[in-house]
Coordinates of C-alpha atoms and ligand atoms in Angstrom, one line a residue:
X1 CA 44.2 -30.5 5.8
X2 CA 46.3 -31.0 2.7
X3 CA 47.3 -34.6 1.9
X4 CA 50.8 -35.4 0.9
X5 CA 51.6 -37.1 -2.4
X6 CA 51.5 -40.9 -2.3
X7 CA 54.8 -42.0 -3.7
X8 CA 54.8 -45.7 -3.1
X9 CA 52.3 -47.6 -5.2
X10 CA 52.6 -51.1 -6.7
X11 CA 51.1 -52.7 -9.8
X12 CA 50.0 -56.3 -10.6
X13 CA 53.3 -56.8 -12.5
X14 CA 55.0 -57.6 -9.2
X15 CA 52.7 -60.6 -8.8
X16 CA 51.5 -59.8 -5.3
X17 CA 49.4 -56.6 -6.0
X18 CA 45.9 -56.1 -7.5
X19 CA 44.4 -53.2 -9.4
X20 CA 45.7 -51.3 -12.4
X21 CA 47.5 -48.0 -12.2
X22 CA 44.5 -46.3 -13.8
X23 CA 42.3 -47.7 -11.0
X24 CA 44.8 -46.4 -8.4
X25 CA 44.7 -43.0 -10.1
X26 CA 40.9 -42.9 -10.0
X27 CA 41.0 -43.7 -6.3
X28 CA 43.6 -41.0 -5.7
X29 CA 41.4 -38.4 -7.4
X30 CA 38.4 -39.5 -5.3
X31 CA 40.5 -39.1 -2.2
X32 CA 41.8 -35.7 -3.2
X33 CA 45.4 -36.7 -3.4
X34 CA 47.5 -34.0 -5.0
X35 CA 49.9 -36.3 -6.8
X36 CA 50.8 -40.0 -6.9
X37 CA 53.8 -42.1 -8.0
X38 CA 54.2 -45.7 -9.0
X39 CA 57.2 -47.5 -7.5
X40 CA 56.8 -51.1 -8.3
X41 CA 59.4 -53.8 -7.4
X42 CA 62.1 -53.5 -10.0
X43 CA 63.5 -56.5 -11.9
X44 CA 66.6 -58.2 -10.7
X45 CA 69.6 -59.2 -12.9
X46 CA 68.1 -62.8 -12.8
X47 CA 64.4 -63.3 -13.2
X48 CA 64.5 -66.4 -11.0
X49 CA 66.0 -64.5 -8.1
X50 CA 62.5 -64.5 -6.4
X51 CA 58.8 -64.5 -7.4
X52 CA 57.6 -61.1 -6.2
X53 CA 58.7 -58.6 -8.8
X54 CA 58.4 -57.9 -12.5
X55 CA 60.6 -59.7 -15.0
X56 CA 63.3 -57.7 -16.8
X57 CA 61.4 -58.0 -20.1
X58 CA 58.3 -56.5 -18.4
X59 CA 59.9 -53.1 -17.7
X60 CA 58.5 -51.5 -20.9
X61 CA 55.0 -52.9 -20.1
X62 CA 55.3 -51.3 -16.6
X63 CA 56.1 -47.9 -18.0
X64 CA 53.3 -48.3 -20.5
X65 CA 50.8 -49.1 -17.8
X66 CA 51.8 -45.9 -15.9
X67 CA 51.6 -43.8 -19.1
X68 CA 48.1 -45.2 -19.7
X69 CA 47.0 -44.1 -16.2
X70 CA 48.4 -40.6 -17.1
X71 CA 46.3 -40.6 -20.3
X72 CA 43.2 -41.7 -18.5
X73 CA 43.6 -39.2 -15.7
X74 CA 45.1 -36.0 -17.1
X75 CA 44.1 -34.0 -14.1
X76 CA 46.3 -36.0 -11.7
X77 CA 50.1 -35.6 -11.6
X78 CA 51.4 -39.2 -11.9
X79 CA 55.1 -40.0 -11.3
X80 CA 57.0 -42.9 -12.8
X81 CA 59.3 -44.6 -10.4
X82 CA 60.7 -47.9 -9.2
X83 CA 61.3 -49.5 -5.8
X84 CA 64.7 -50.9 -6.3
X85 CA 66.2 -53.6 -4.0
X86 CA 69.6 -52.5 -2.8
X87 CA 71.8 -55.6 -2.9
X88 CA 75.6 -55.0 -2.6
X89 CA 77.3 -55.9 -5.9
X90 CA 74.3 -54.9 -8.0
X91 CA 75.2 -51.2 -8.3
X92 CA 76.0 -51.5 -12.1
X93 CA 72.6 -53.2 -12.7
X94 CA 70.8 -50.4 -10.7
X95 CA 72.6 -47.7 -12.8
X96 CA 71.6 -49.5 -15.9
X97 CA 67.9 -49.6 -14.8
X98 CA 68.1 -45.9 -13.9
X99 CA 69.2 -45.1 -17.5
X100 CA 66.5 -47.0 -19.2
X101 CA 63.5 -44.7 -18.7
X102 CA 62.6 -41.2 -17.6
X103 CA 62.1 -42.0 -14.0
X104 CA 60.9 -39.3 -11.7
X105 CA 62.6 -40.9 -8.7
X106 CA 64.0 -44.2 -7.5
X107 CA 63.2 -45.6 -4.0
X108 CA 66.0 -47.7 -2.6
X109 CA 64.8 -50.4 -0.3
X110 CA 66.5 -53.2 1.6
X111 CA 64.4 -56.4 1.8
X112 CA 67.3 -58.9 1.5
X113 CA 69.9 -59.2 4.3
X114 CA 71.5 -62.1 2.3
X115 CA 71.1 -63.4 -1.2
X116 CA 68.4 -65.7 -0.1
X117 CA 66.4 -64.1 2.8
X118 CA 64.0 -61.2 2.3
X119 CA 63.2 -60.3 6.0
X120 CA 59.6 -59.1 5.2
X121 CA 58.6 -62.2 3.2
X122 CA 55.7 -63.8 5.2
X123 CA 56.6 -67.2 3.6
X124 CA 60.0 -67.0 5.3
X125 CA 58.8 -65.9 8.7
X126 CA 60.3 -69.1 10.3
X127 CA 63.8 -67.7 9.5
X128 CA 63.2 -65.0 12.1
X129 CA 62.7 -67.7 14.8
X130 CA 66.1 -69.2 13.9
X131 CA 67.9 -65.8 14.1
X132 CA 69.0 -63.4 16.8
X133 CA 67.0 -60.2 16.1
X134 CA 70.0 -58.1 17.0
X135 CA 72.0 -59.7 14.3
X136 CA 69.3 -59.3 11.7
X137 CA 68.8 -55.6 12.6
X138 CA 72.6 -55.0 12.4
X139 CA 72.8 -56.7 9.0
X140 CA 69.8 -54.7 7.8
X141 CA 71.1 -51.3 8.9
X142 CA 74.5 -52.1 7.4
X143 CA 72.9 -52.6 4.0
X144 CA 70.5 -49.6 4.5
X145 CA 73.5 -47.4 5.3
X146 CA 75.3 -48.6 2.2
X147 CA 72.1 -47.9 0.1
X148 CA 72.0 -44.3 1.4
X149 CA 75.7 -43.8 0.9
X150 CA 75.6 -45.3 -2.7
X151 CA 74.0 -42.1 -4.2
X152 CA 71.9 -44.4 -6.4
X153 CA 68.5 -43.5 -5.0
X154 CA 66.4 -40.4 -4.4
X155 CA 64.4 -41.9 -1.5
X156 CA 65.1 -44.6 1.0
X157 CA 62.1 -46.9 1.6
X158 CA 60.6 -48.2 4.9
X159 CA 63.8 -47.5 6.9
X160 CA 63.0 -49.7 9.8
X161 CA 61.5 -52.7 8.0
X162 CA 62.8 -55.4 10.4
X163 CA 60.1 -54.4 12.9
X164 CA 57.4 -55.6 10.5
X165 CA 56.6 -58.9 12.2
X166 CA 57.3 -57.5 15.7
X167 CA 60.9 -58.8 16.1
X168 CA 62.5 -56.0 18.0
X169 CA 66.2 -55.7 18.9
X170 CA 67.4 -55.8 22.4
X171 CA 70.5 -53.7 21.4
X172 CA 70.5 -49.9 21.4
X173 CA 69.4 -48.9 17.9
X174 CA 70.8 -45.4 18.1
X175 CA 74.3 -46.1 16.7
X176 CA 72.7 -47.8 13.7
X177 CA 70.3 -44.9 13.2
X178 CA 73.1 -42.3 13.5
X179 CA 75.4 -44.1 11.0
X180 CA 72.5 -44.4 8.5
X181 CA 71.6 -40.7 8.9
X182 CA 75.2 -39.6 8.4
X183 CA 75.2 -41.5 5.1
X184 CA 71.8 -40.0 4.2
X185 CA 73.0 -36.5 4.8
X186 CA 76.2 -37.1 2.9
X187 CA 74.2 -38.0 -0.3
X188 CA 71.2 -35.8 0.4
X189 CA 68.9 -38.7 -0.1
X190 CA 65.3 -38.4 1.2
X191 CA 63.6 -41.0 3.5
X192 CA 59.9 -42.0 3.2
X193 CA 57.2 -42.2 5.8
X194 CA 55.6 -45.5 4.8
X195 CA 52.2 -46.2 6.3
X196 CA 52.2 -50.0 5.4
X197 CA 53.7 -50.6 8.9
X198 CA 50.3 -49.6 10.4
X199 CA 48.8 -52.6 8.5
X200 CA 51.4 -55.1 9.7
X201 CA 52.1 -56.7 13.1
X202 CA 54.3 -53.8 14.2
X203 CA 51.3 -51.4 13.9
X204 CA 53.6 -48.5 13.4
X205 CA 54.6 -46.2 10.5
X206 CA 58.1 -46.8 9.1
X207 CA 60.2 -45.2 10.5
X208 CA 59.4 -45.1 14.2
X209 CA 59.1 -41.7 15.9
X210 CA 62.5 -42.0 17.5
X211 CA 64.2 -42.4 14.1
X212 CA 62.0 -39.8 12.6
X213 CA 62.9 -37.2 15.2
X214 CA 66.5 -37.8 14.5
X215 CA 65.9 -37.4 10.8
X216 CA 64.2 -34.0 11.5
X217 CA 67.1 -32.9 13.6
X218 CA 69.5 -33.9 10.8
X219 CA 67.2 -32.1 8.2
X220 CA 66.7 -35.3 6.1
X221 CA 64.0 -34.6 3.5
X222 CA 60.9 -36.8 3.6
X223 CA 58.3 -38.2 1.2
X224 CA 55.1 -40.2 2.0
X225 CA 53.9 -43.5 0.7
X226 CA 51.1 -46.0 1.4
X227 CA 53.0 -48.9 -0.2
X228 CA 49.6 -49.8 -1.7
X229 CA 49.3 -53.3 -3.2
X230 CA 45.5 -52.9 -3.7
X231 CA 43.2 -50.0 -4.7
X232 CA 41.7 -49.7 -1.2
X233 CA 45.2 -49.0 0.2
X234 CA 45.9 -45.9 -2.0
X235 CA 46.4 -42.9 0.3
X236 CA 46.0 -45.0 3.4
X237 CA 46.8 -43.1 6.6
X238 CA 48.7 -40.4 4.8
X239 CA 47.0 -37.6 6.9
X240 CA 48.2 -39.5 10.1
X241 CA 51.8 -39.7 8.6
X242 CA 51.8 -36.0 7.8
X243 CA 50.7 -35.2 11.4
X244 CA 53.4 -37.4 12.7
X245 CA 56.0 -35.6 10.6
X246 CA 54.7 -32.2 11.9
X247 CA 54.9 -33.5 15.5
X248 CA 58.5 -34.5 14.9
X249 CA 59.4 -31.0 13.7
X250 CA 58.9 -31.2 9.9
X251 CA 57.4 -28.2 8.1
X252 CA 57.9 -29.6 4.5
X253 CA 57.8 -32.8 2.6
X254 CA 59.3 -33.1 -0.9
X255 CA 58.2 -34.0 -4.4
X256 CA 60.2 -35.3 -7.4
X257 CA 60.0 -34.8 -11.1
X258 CA 62.8 -36.0 -13.4
X259 CA 64.9 -36.9 -10.4
X260 CA 64.8 -33.3 -9.2
X261 CA 63.6 -32.5 -5.8
X262 CA 61.5 -29.6 -4.6
X263 CA 60.1 -28.8 -1.2
X264 CA 56.3 -28.8 -0.5
X265 CA 54.8 -27.3 2.7
X266 CA 53.1 -29.9 4.9
Ligands
LIG301 ZN1 55.4 -55.5 -2.6
LIG302 FE1 59.5 -52.7 0.1
LIG303 FE1 56.7 -51.4 -1.8
LIG304 ZN1 57.8 -51.4 -0.1

Protein backbone atom coordinates (compact mmCIF):
# COMPACT_ATOMS: atom_id res chain seq x y z
CA UNK A 1 0.00 0.00 0.00
CA UNK A 2 1.25 3.46 -0.90
CA UNK A 3 2.02 5.76 1.99
CA UNK A 4 0.92 9.39 1.88
CA UNK A 5 3.40 12.25 2.19
CA UNK A 6 4.17 13.27 5.78
CA UNK A 7 3.53 17.02 5.77
CA UNK A 8 3.83 17.87 9.45
CA UNK A 9 7.37 17.52 10.80
CA UNK A 10 9.04 19.65 13.47
CA UNK A 11 12.69 20.57 14.13
CA UNK A 12 14.73 21.33 17.28
CA UNK A 13 14.37 25.07 16.64
CA UNK A 14 10.93 24.94 18.29
CA UNK A 15 12.67 23.89 21.55
CA UNK A 16 10.49 20.82 22.16
CA UNK A 17 11.56 18.50 19.32
CA UNK A 18 14.67 16.36 18.77
CA UNK A 19 16.49 15.19 15.62
CA UNK A 20 17.66 17.20 12.63
CA UNK A 21 15.71 17.55 9.36
CA UNK A 22 18.41 15.44 7.67
CA UNK A 23 17.82 12.67 10.24
CA UNK A 24 14.04 12.87 9.66
CA UNK A 25 14.65 12.62 5.91
CA UNK A 26 16.85 9.53 6.35
CA UNK A 27 14.08 7.92 8.42
CA UNK A 28 11.48 8.83 5.77
CA UNK A 29 13.58 7.16 3.06
CA UNK A 30 13.96 4.04 5.20
CA UNK A 31 10.17 3.91 5.64
CA UNK A 32 9.54 4.39 1.92
CA UNK A 33 7.68 7.69 2.32
CA UNK A 34 7.20 9.37 -1.07
CA UNK A 35 7.60 12.94 0.18
CA UNK A 36 7.93 14.89 3.44
CA UNK A 37 7.42 18.47 4.55
CA UNK A 38 8.79 20.41 7.50
CA UNK A 39 6.21 22.60 9.20
CA UNK A 40 7.84 23.83 12.37
CA UNK A 41 6.17 26.27 14.76
CA UNK A 42 6.51 29.71 13.21
CA UNK A 43 7.80 32.75 15.10
CA UNK A 44 5.37 35.15 16.75
CA UNK A 45 5.60 38.95 16.49
CA UNK A 46 7.05 38.85 20.01
CA UNK A 47 9.73 36.27 20.84
CA UNK A 48 8.63 36.21 24.50
CA UNK A 49 5.04 35.25 23.57
CA UNK A 50 5.80 31.65 24.65
CA UNK A 51 8.75 29.25 24.79
CA UNK A 52 7.83 26.54 22.29
CA UNK A 53 8.70 28.00 18.89
CA UNK A 54 11.64 29.42 16.94
CA UNK A 55 12.57 33.06 17.46
CA UNK A 56 11.99 35.48 14.60
CA UNK A 57 15.73 35.77 13.95
CA UNK A 58 15.96 31.96 13.52
CA UNK A 59 13.74 31.76 10.45
CA UNK A 60 16.73 31.80 8.08
CA UNK A 61 18.46 29.10 10.11
CA UNK A 62 15.28 27.00 9.85
CA UNK A 63 15.14 27.35 6.06
CA UNK A 64 18.84 26.51 5.87
CA UNK A 65 18.36 23.33 7.94
CA UNK A 66 15.63 22.12 5.55
CA UNK A 67 17.81 22.97 2.54
CA UNK A 68 20.64 20.96 4.11
CA UNK A 69 18.30 17.94 4.38
CA UNK A 70 17.49 18.38 0.67
CA UNK A 71 21.20 18.40 -0.20
CA UNK A 72 21.88 15.34 1.96
CA UNK A 73 18.91 13.37 0.54
CA UNK A 74 18.43 14.37 -3.09
CA UNK A 75 16.25 11.29 -3.80
CA UNK A 76 13.51 12.49 -1.43
CA UNK A 77 11.09 15.32 -2.18
CA UNK A 78 11.33 17.64 0.85
CA UNK A 79 8.89 20.52 1.22
CA UNK A 80 9.52 23.73 3.13
CA UNK A 81 6.59 24.89 5.22
CA UNK A 82 5.53 26.38 8.54
CA UNK A 83 2.90 25.58 11.15
CA UNK A 84 1.55 29.06 11.80
CA UNK A 85 -0.58 29.87 14.85
CA UNK A 86 -3.76 31.62 13.86
CA UNK A 87 -4.28 34.42 16.38
CA UNK A 88 -6.89 37.03 15.40
CA UNK A 89 -5.16 40.36 14.79
CA UNK A 90 -1.93 38.78 13.54
CA UNK A 91 -3.01 38.55 9.90
CA UNK A 92 -0.47 41.17 8.75
CA UNK A 93 2.33 39.31 10.55
CA UNK A 94 1.29 36.05 8.89
CA UNK A 95 1.26 37.70 5.44
CA UNK A 96 4.73 39.07 6.15
CA UNK A 97 6.00 35.59 7.15
CA UNK A 98 4.42 34.13 4.01
CA UNK A 99 6.37 36.56 1.82
CA UNK A 100 9.78 35.92 3.37
CA UNK A 101 10.65 32.51 1.89
CA UNK A 102 9.60 30.16 -0.91
CA UNK A 103 7.21 28.13 1.24
CA UNK A 104 5.56 25.10 -0.33
CA UNK A 105 2.57 25.42 2.02
CA UNK A 106 1.48 26.99 5.29
CA UNK A 107 -0.41 24.99 7.91
CA UNK A 108 -2.74 27.19 9.95
CA UNK A 109 -3.23 25.84 13.45
CA UNK A 110 -5.16 27.09 16.44
CA UNK A 111 -3.45 26.33 19.76
CA UNK A 112 -4.41 29.55 21.56
CA UNK A 113 -8.01 30.30 22.50
CA UNK A 114 -6.83 33.50 24.21
CA UNK A 115 -3.56 35.43 24.21
CA UNK A 116 -2.35 33.40 27.17
CA UNK A 117 -3.73 29.85 26.94
CA UNK A 118 -2.59 27.23 24.44
CA UNK A 119 -5.10 24.44 25.05
CA UNK A 120 -2.67 21.65 24.10
CA UNK A 121 0.13 22.80 26.44
CA UNK A 122 0.68 20.00 29.03
CA UNK A 123 2.06 22.62 31.42
CA UNK A 124 -1.33 24.38 31.39
CA UNK A 125 -3.50 21.28 31.79
CA UNK A 126 -4.93 22.71 35.06
CA UNK A 127 -6.68 25.42 33.04
CA UNK A 128 -8.94 22.75 31.53
CA UNK A 129 -10.15 21.85 35.05
CA UNK A 130 -11.19 25.45 35.65
CA UNK A 131 -13.12 25.72 32.38
CA UNK A 132 -16.32 24.41 30.87
CA UNK A 133 -15.28 22.17 27.94
CA UNK A 134 -18.24 23.43 25.90
CA UNK A 135 -16.95 27.01 26.22
CA UNK A 136 -13.40 26.03 25.23
CA UNK A 137 -14.57 24.00 22.23
CA UNK A 138 -16.78 26.90 21.08
CA UNK A 139 -13.90 29.39 21.38
CA UNK A 140 -11.60 27.00 19.56
CA UNK A 141 -13.97 26.36 16.65
CA UNK A 142 -14.69 30.07 16.35
CA UNK A 143 -10.96 30.71 15.82
CA UNK A 144 -10.54 27.65 13.59
CA UNK A 145 -13.39 28.88 11.38
CA UNK A 146 -11.77 32.31 11.17
CA UNK A 147 -8.45 30.65 10.29
CA UNK A 148 -10.13 28.72 7.45
CA UNK A 149 -11.98 31.83 6.26
CA UNK A 150 -8.84 34.01 6.33
CA UNK A 151 -7.40 32.56 3.12
CA UNK A 152 -3.94 32.78 4.71
CA UNK A 153 -3.29 29.06 4.84
CA UNK A 154 -3.07 26.06 2.50
CA UNK A 155 -3.88 23.47 5.16
CA UNK A 156 -5.70 23.60 8.50
CA UNK A 157 -3.85 21.65 11.24
CA UNK A 158 -5.29 19.14 13.75
CA UNK A 159 -8.86 20.40 13.37
CA UNK A 160 -10.27 18.99 16.63
CA UNK A 161 -7.27 19.63 18.88
CA UNK A 162 -9.38 20.33 22.04
CA UNK A 163 -9.92 16.57 22.40
CA UNK A 164 -6.19 16.05 23.07
CA UNK A 165 -6.41 15.52 26.85
CA UNK A 166 -9.83 13.89 26.67
CA UNK A 167 -12.00 16.88 27.59
CA UNK A 168 -15.01 16.28 25.34
CA UNK A 169 -17.90 18.70 24.91
CA UNK A 170 -21.43 17.86 26.05
CA UNK A 171 -22.81 20.17 23.39
CA UNK A 172 -23.63 18.99 19.88
CA UNK A 173 -20.49 19.62 17.79
CA UNK A 174 -22.25 19.53 14.43
CA UNK A 175 -23.04 23.27 14.17
CA UNK A 176 -19.35 24.08 14.89
CA UNK A 177 -18.17 21.51 12.34
CA UNK A 178 -20.58 22.76 9.68
CA UNK A 179 -19.61 26.43 10.10
CA UNK A 180 -15.95 25.46 9.93
CA UNK A 181 -16.51 23.39 6.79
CA UNK A 182 -18.46 26.17 5.07
CA UNK A 183 -15.47 28.47 5.67
CA UNK A 184 -13.04 25.80 4.45
CA UNK A 185 -15.02 25.31 1.25
CA UNK A 186 -15.26 29.06 0.63
CA UNK A 187 -11.46 29.43 0.63
CA UNK A 188 -10.69 25.93 -0.73
CA UNK A 189 -8.30 25.26 2.14
CA UNK A 190 -7.25 21.65 2.82
CA UNK A 191 -7.50 19.94 6.23
CA UNK A 192 -4.87 17.51 7.52
CA UNK A 193 -5.27 14.07 9.03
CA UNK A 194 -2.85 14.35 11.94
CA UNK A 195 -1.83 11.09 13.63
CA UNK A 196 -0.36 12.72 16.77
CA UNK A 197 -3.79 12.32 18.39
CA UNK A 198 -3.17 8.56 18.48
CA UNK A 199 -0.20 9.25 20.78
CA UNK A 200 -2.23 11.49 23.14
CA UNK A 201 -4.90 10.81 25.77
CA UNK A 202 -7.67 11.06 23.15
CA UNK A 203 -6.15 8.07 21.25
CA UNK A 204 -7.70 9.24 18.01
CA UNK A 205 -6.53 10.82 14.77
CA UNK A 206 -7.38 14.52 14.33
CA UNK A 207 -10.05 15.02 13.03
CA UNK A 208 -12.51 12.42 14.41
CA UNK A 209 -14.33 10.17 11.90
CA UNK A 210 -17.56 12.18 12.29
CA UNK A 211 -15.86 15.39 11.16
CA UNK A 212 -13.84 13.56 8.51
CA UNK A 213 -17.00 12.10 6.94
CA UNK A 214 -18.50 15.58 6.77
CA UNK A 215 -15.28 16.82 5.16
CA UNK A 216 -15.51 14.07 2.54
CA UNK A 217 -19.14 14.96 1.78
CA UNK A 218 -18.10 18.62 1.40
CA UNK A 219 -15.14 17.53 -0.78
CA UNK A 220 -12.58 19.24 1.41
CA UNK A 221 -9.08 18.24 0.22
CA UNK A 222 -6.83 16.43 2.71
CA UNK A 223 -3.18 16.03 3.60
CA UNK A 224 -1.49 13.75 6.12
CA UNK A 225 0.95 14.45 8.92
CA UNK A 226 2.55 12.65 11.84
CA UNK A 227 3.31 15.90 13.69
CA UNK A 228 6.65 14.24 14.49
CA UNK A 229 8.71 15.90 17.21
CA UNK A 230 11.26 13.02 17.18
CA UNK A 231 12.86 10.83 14.49
CA UNK A 232 10.92 7.75 15.65
CA UNK A 233 7.62 9.55 15.01
CA UNK A 234 8.26 10.27 11.31
CA UNK A 235 5.55 8.59 9.24
CA UNK A 236 3.79 7.27 12.36
CA UNK A 237 0.40 5.67 11.62
CA UNK A 238 0.12 7.24 8.16
CA UNK A 239 -1.08 3.96 6.61
CA UNK A 240 -3.85 3.85 9.23
CA UNK A 241 -4.76 7.48 8.46
CA UNK A 242 -4.93 6.74 4.72
CA UNK A 243 -7.20 3.78 5.41
CA UNK A 244 -9.44 5.97 7.59
CA UNK A 245 -9.65 8.53 4.77
CA UNK A 246 -10.63 5.81 2.29
CA UNK A 247 -13.22 4.46 4.74
CA UNK A 248 -14.72 7.96 4.93
CA UNK A 249 -15.01 8.16 1.16
CA UNK A 250 -11.79 9.82 0.06
CA UNK A 251 -10.04 8.61 -3.10
CA UNK A 252 -7.32 11.29 -3.20
CA UNK A 253 -5.07 13.26 -0.91
CA UNK A 254 -3.15 16.31 -2.03
CA UNK A 255 0.40 17.56 -2.27
CA UNK A 256 1.78 21.07 -2.41
CA UNK A 257 4.70 22.73 -4.16
CA UNK A 258 5.17 26.49 -4.24
CA UNK A 259 1.71 26.84 -2.60
CA UNK A 260 0.09 25.10 -5.58
CA UNK A 261 -2.03 22.05 -4.86
CA UNK A 262 -2.33 18.87 -6.86
CA UNK A 263 -4.32 15.72 -6.17
CA UNK A 264 -2.64 12.40 -5.50
CA UNK A 265 -4.53 9.05 -5.50
CA UNK A 266 -4.70 7.39 -2.09
ZN1 LIG B 1 5.08 21.20 18.68
FE1 LIG C 1 0.06 22.16 16.42
FE1 LIG D 1 2.89 20.47 14.90
ZN1 LIG E 1 0.88 20.51 15.37
